[in-house]
Amino acid sequence: MPSILTPSIDFLIKQLHLKGTEKILDLACGFGRHSLEFARRGYDVTGIDITPAYIDYANEQAKKENLNAKFICQDIRTITFDKEFDVVLNMADGAIGYLEDDGENHKIFLSLRKH
């Protein structure tokens, strides 16, 4: 049975011209709904969120479904990957735009350039 997320994931795949081999970074992933759906379709996904309970849940789901997805509990302003991803997403409400001020939001974009 299709997920409620199927239309939005289909839209992203089409608009971003994804082939299925891309590595995806999902910022402020929450419970990992979008990340898990991408992983179900064969993408290699990493989700980042600051809330431990969300990350625990997402990792449990990925393990239960044997998906190629990992979830890390971290503030998205402090991630330190180095050119590891083909696509960076911030879905649903995400965190960008909700931080203390524009300077804090800008830190995320500066960090994203590296990933």
PDB file of C-alpha atoms in Angstrom:
ATOM      1  CA  MET A   1       0.000   0.000   0.000  1.00  0.00           C
ATOM      2  CA  PRO A   2       1.422   3.427  -0.928  1.00  0.00           C
ATOM      3  CA  SER A   3       2.538   5.745   1.840  1.00  0.00           C
ATOM      4  CA  ILE A   4       0.898   9.120   2.397  1.00  0.00           C
ATOM      5  CA  LEU A   5       4.344  10.483   1.448  1.00  0.00           C
ATOM      6  CA  THR A   6       4.366   8.784  -1.954  1.00  0.00           C
ATOM      7  CA  PRO A   7       3.255  11.879  -3.933  1.00  0.00           C
ATOM      8  CA  SER A   8       5.823  14.176  -2.304  1.00  0.00           C
ATOM      9  CA  ILE A   9       8.665  11.680  -2.698  1.00  0.00           C
ATOM     10  CA  ASP A  10       7.650  11.022  -6.316  1.00  0.00           C
ATOM     11  CA  PHE A  11       7.645  14.796  -6.909  1.00  0.00           C
ATOM     12  CA  LEU A  12      11.130  15.241  -5.441  1.00  0.00           C
ATOM     13  CA  ILE A  13      12.563  12.352  -7.435  1.00  0.00           C
ATOM     14  CA  LYS A  14      11.135  13.807 -10.624  1.00  0.00           C
ATOM     15  CA  GLN A  15      12.078  17.438  -9.955  1.00  0.00           C
ATOM     16  CA  LEU A  16      15.610  16.605  -8.787  1.00  0.00           C
ATOM     17  CA  HIS A  17      16.101  14.069 -11.608  1.00  0.00           C
ATOM     18  CA  LEU A  18      17.187  11.405  -9.125  1.00  0.00           C
ATOM     19  CA  LYS A  19      18.343   8.070 -10.485  1.00  0.00           C
ATOM     20  CA  GLY A  20      18.243   6.029  -7.277  1.00  0.00           C
ATOM     21  CA  THR A  21      21.958   5.987  -6.601  1.00  0.00           C
ATOM     22  CA  GLU A  22      22.241   9.340  -4.841  1.00  0.00           C
ATOM     23  CA  LYS A  23      23.266   9.731  -1.206  1.00  0.00           C
ATOM     24  CA  ILE A  24      20.727  11.883   0.627  1.00  0.00           C
ATOM     25  CA  LEU A  25      21.179  13.995   3.754  1.00  0.00           C
ATOM     26  CA  ASP A  26      17.909  14.892   5.495  1.00  0.00           C
ATOM     27  CA  LEU A  27      18.304  17.815   7.900  1.00  0.00           C
ATOM     28  CA  ALA A  28      15.983  18.080  10.899  1.00  0.00           C
ATOM     29  CA  CYS A  29      14.539  14.731   9.857  1.00  0.00           C
ATOM     30  CA  GLY A  30      12.280  14.288  12.874  1.00  0.00           C
ATOM     31  CA  PHE A  31      11.022  10.701  13.046  1.00  0.00           C
ATOM     32  CA  GLY A  32      12.598  10.061   9.638  1.00  0.00           C
ATOM     33  CA  ARG A  33       9.377   9.733   7.639  1.00  0.00           C
ATOM     34  CA  HIS A  34      10.848  11.153   4.420  1.00  0.00           C
ATOM     35  CA  SER A  35      14.250   9.553   4.946  1.00  0.00           C
ATOM     36  CA  LEU A  36      12.732   6.146   5.509  1.00  0.00           C
ATOM     37  CA  GLU A  37      10.582   6.466   2.391  1.00  0.00           C
ATOM     38  CA  PHE A  38      13.639   7.342   0.296  1.00  0.00           C
ATOM     39  CA  ALA A  39      15.502   4.394   1.828  1.00  0.00           C
ATOM     40  CA  ARG A  40      12.597   2.069   0.969  1.00  0.00           C
ATOM     41  CA  ARG A  41      13.188   3.108  -2.631  1.00  0.00           C
ATOM     42  CA  GLY A  42      16.842   2.145  -2.426  1.00  0.00           C
ATOM     43  CA  TYR A  43      18.514   5.461  -1.636  1.00  0.00           C
ATOM     44  CA  ASP A  44      21.378   5.685   0.868  1.00  0.00           C
ATOM     45  CA  VAL A  45      20.030   8.119   3.466  1.00  0.00           C
ATOM     46  CA  THR A  46      21.403   9.886   6.531  1.00  0.00           C
ATOM     47  CA  GLY A  47      19.028  11.822   8.758  1.00  0.00           C
ATOM     48  CA  ILE A  48      20.062  14.390  11.353  1.00  0.00           C
ATOM     49  CA  ASP A  49      17.870  15.684  14.166  1.00  0.00           C
ATOM     50  CA  ILE A  50      18.501  17.189  17.590  1.00  0.00           C
ATOM     51  CA  THR A  51      15.797  15.162  19.376  1.00  0.00           C
ATOM     52  CA  PRO A  52      17.092  11.829  20.740  1.00  0.00           C
ATOM     53  CA  ALA A  53      13.664  10.132  20.828  1.00  0.00           C
ATOM     54  CA  TYR A  54      13.109  10.914  17.141  1.00  0.00           C
ATOM     55  CA  ILE A  55      16.504   9.525  16.175  1.00  0.00           C
ATOM     56  CA  ASP A  56      15.989   6.391  18.267  1.00  0.00           C
ATOM     57  CA  TYR A  57      12.648   5.761  16.573  1.00  0.00           C
ATOM     58  CA  ALA A  58      14.036   6.339  13.067  1.00  0.00           C
ATOM     59  CA  ASN A  59      17.005   4.024  13.668  1.00  0.00           C
ATOM     60  CA  GLU A  60      14.679   1.330  15.035  1.00  0.00           C
ATOM     61  CA  GLN A  61      12.463   1.579  11.953  1.00  0.00           C
ATOM     62  CA  ALA A  62      15.448   1.436   9.588  1.00  0.00           C
ATOM     63  CA  LYS A  63      16.783  -1.628  11.400  1.00  0.00           C
ATOM     64  CA  LYS A  64      13.365  -3.309  11.500  1.00  0.00           C
ATOM     65  CA  GLU A  65      12.948  -2.816   7.737  1.00  0.00           C
ATOM     66  CA  ASN A  66      16.610  -3.529   6.952  1.00  0.00           C
ATOM     67  CA  LEU A  67      16.968  -0.169   5.181  1.00  0.00           C
ATOM     68  CA  ASN A  68      20.113   1.643   4.095  1.00  0.00           C
ATOM     69  CA  ALA A  69      19.455   4.586   6.408  1.00  0.00           C
ATOM     70  CA  LYS A  70      21.173   5.899   9.486  1.00  0.00           C
ATOM     71  CA  PHE A  71      20.079   8.590  11.860  1.00  0.00           C
ATOM     72  CA  ILE A  72      22.317  10.806  13.949  1.00  0.00           C
ATOM     73  CA  CYS A  73      21.352  12.933  16.939  1.00  0.00           C
ATOM     74  CA  GLN A  74      23.052  16.266  16.380  1.00  0.00           C
ATOM     75  CA  ASP A  75      22.383  19.969  15.946  1.00  0.00           C
ATOM     76  CA  ILE A  76      22.308  20.604  12.183  1.00  0.00           C
ATOM     77  CA  ARG A  77      24.433  23.717  12.696  1.00  0.00           C
ATOM     78  CA  THR A  78      27.356  21.557  13.775  1.00  0.00           C
ATOM     79  CA  ILE A  79      27.414  18.697  11.257  1.00  0.00           C
ATOM     80  CA  THR A  80      30.828  17.979   9.761  1.00  0.00           C
ATOM     81  CA  PHE A  81      30.554  15.850   6.667  1.00  0.00           C
ATOM     82  CA  ASP A  82      32.854  16.470   3.720  1.00  0.00           C
ATOM     83  CA  LYS A  83      31.270  16.282   0.248  1.00  0.00           C
ATOM     84  CA  GLU A  84      29.536  13.033   1.090  1.00  0.00           C
ATOM     85  CA  PHE A  85      26.056  13.748  -0.252  1.00  0.00           C
ATOM     86  CA  ASP A  86      24.428  14.317  -3.609  1.00  0.00           C
ATOM     87  CA  VAL A  87      21.210  15.777  -2.201  1.00  0.00           C
ATOM     88  CA  VAL A  88      20.469  17.736   0.981  1.00  0.00           C
ATOM     89  CA  LEU A  89      16.847  18.032   2.079  1.00  0.00           C
ATOM     90  CA  ASN A  90      15.005  19.900   4.811  1.00  0.00           C
ATOM     91  CA  MET A  91      11.451  18.581   4.682  1.00  0.00           C
ATOM     92  CA  ALA A  92       8.212  19.403   6.482  1.00  0.00           C
ATOM     93  CA  ASP A  93       8.772  22.207   8.977  1.00  0.00           C
ATOM     94  CA  GLY A  94      12.433  21.401   9.378  1.00  0.00           C
ATOM     95  CA  ALA A  95      14.501  23.812  11.433  1.00  0.00           C
ATOM     96  CA  ILE A  96      15.782  26.270   8.878  1.00  0.00           C
ATOM     97  CA  GLY A  97      14.034  29.553   9.462  1.00  0.00           C
ATOM     98  CA  TYR A  98      13.102  28.705  13.035  1.00  0.00           C
ATOM     99  CA  LEU A  99      16.454  29.400  14.655  1.00  0.00           C
ATOM    100  CA  GLU A 100      17.263  32.329  16.917  1.00  0.00           C
ATOM    101  CA  ASP A 101      18.200  34.743  14.148  1.00  0.00           C
ATOM    102  CA  ASP A 102      19.347  34.946  10.536  1.00  0.00           C
ATOM    103  CA  GLY A 103      22.954  34.432  11.612  1.00  0.00           C
ATOM    104  CA  GLU A 104      22.096  31.019  13.034  1.00  0.00           C
ATOM    105  CA  ASN A 105      20.170  30.099   9.886  1.00  0.00           C
ATOM    106  CA  HIS A 106      23.147  31.259   7.817  1.00  0.00           C
ATOM    107  CA  LYS A 107      25.439  28.821   9.707  1.00  0.00           C
ATOM    108  CA  ILE A 108      23.431  25.961   8.265  1.00  0.00           C
ATOM    109  CA  PHE A 109      23.844  27.166   4.690  1.00  0.00           C
ATOM    110  CA  LEU A 110      27.573  27.713   5.169  1.00  0.00           C
ATOM    111  CA  SER A 111      27.863  24.183   6.501  1.00  0.00           C
ATOM    112  CA  LEU A 112      25.774  22.753   3.635  1.00  0.00           C
ATOM    113  CA  ARG A 113      28.246  23.994   1.040  1.00  0.00           C
ATOM    114  CA  LYS A 114      30.721  21.439   2.385  1.00  0.00           C
ATOM    115  CA  HIS A 115      28.347  18.505   2.146  1.00  0.00           C
TER     116      HIS A 115
END
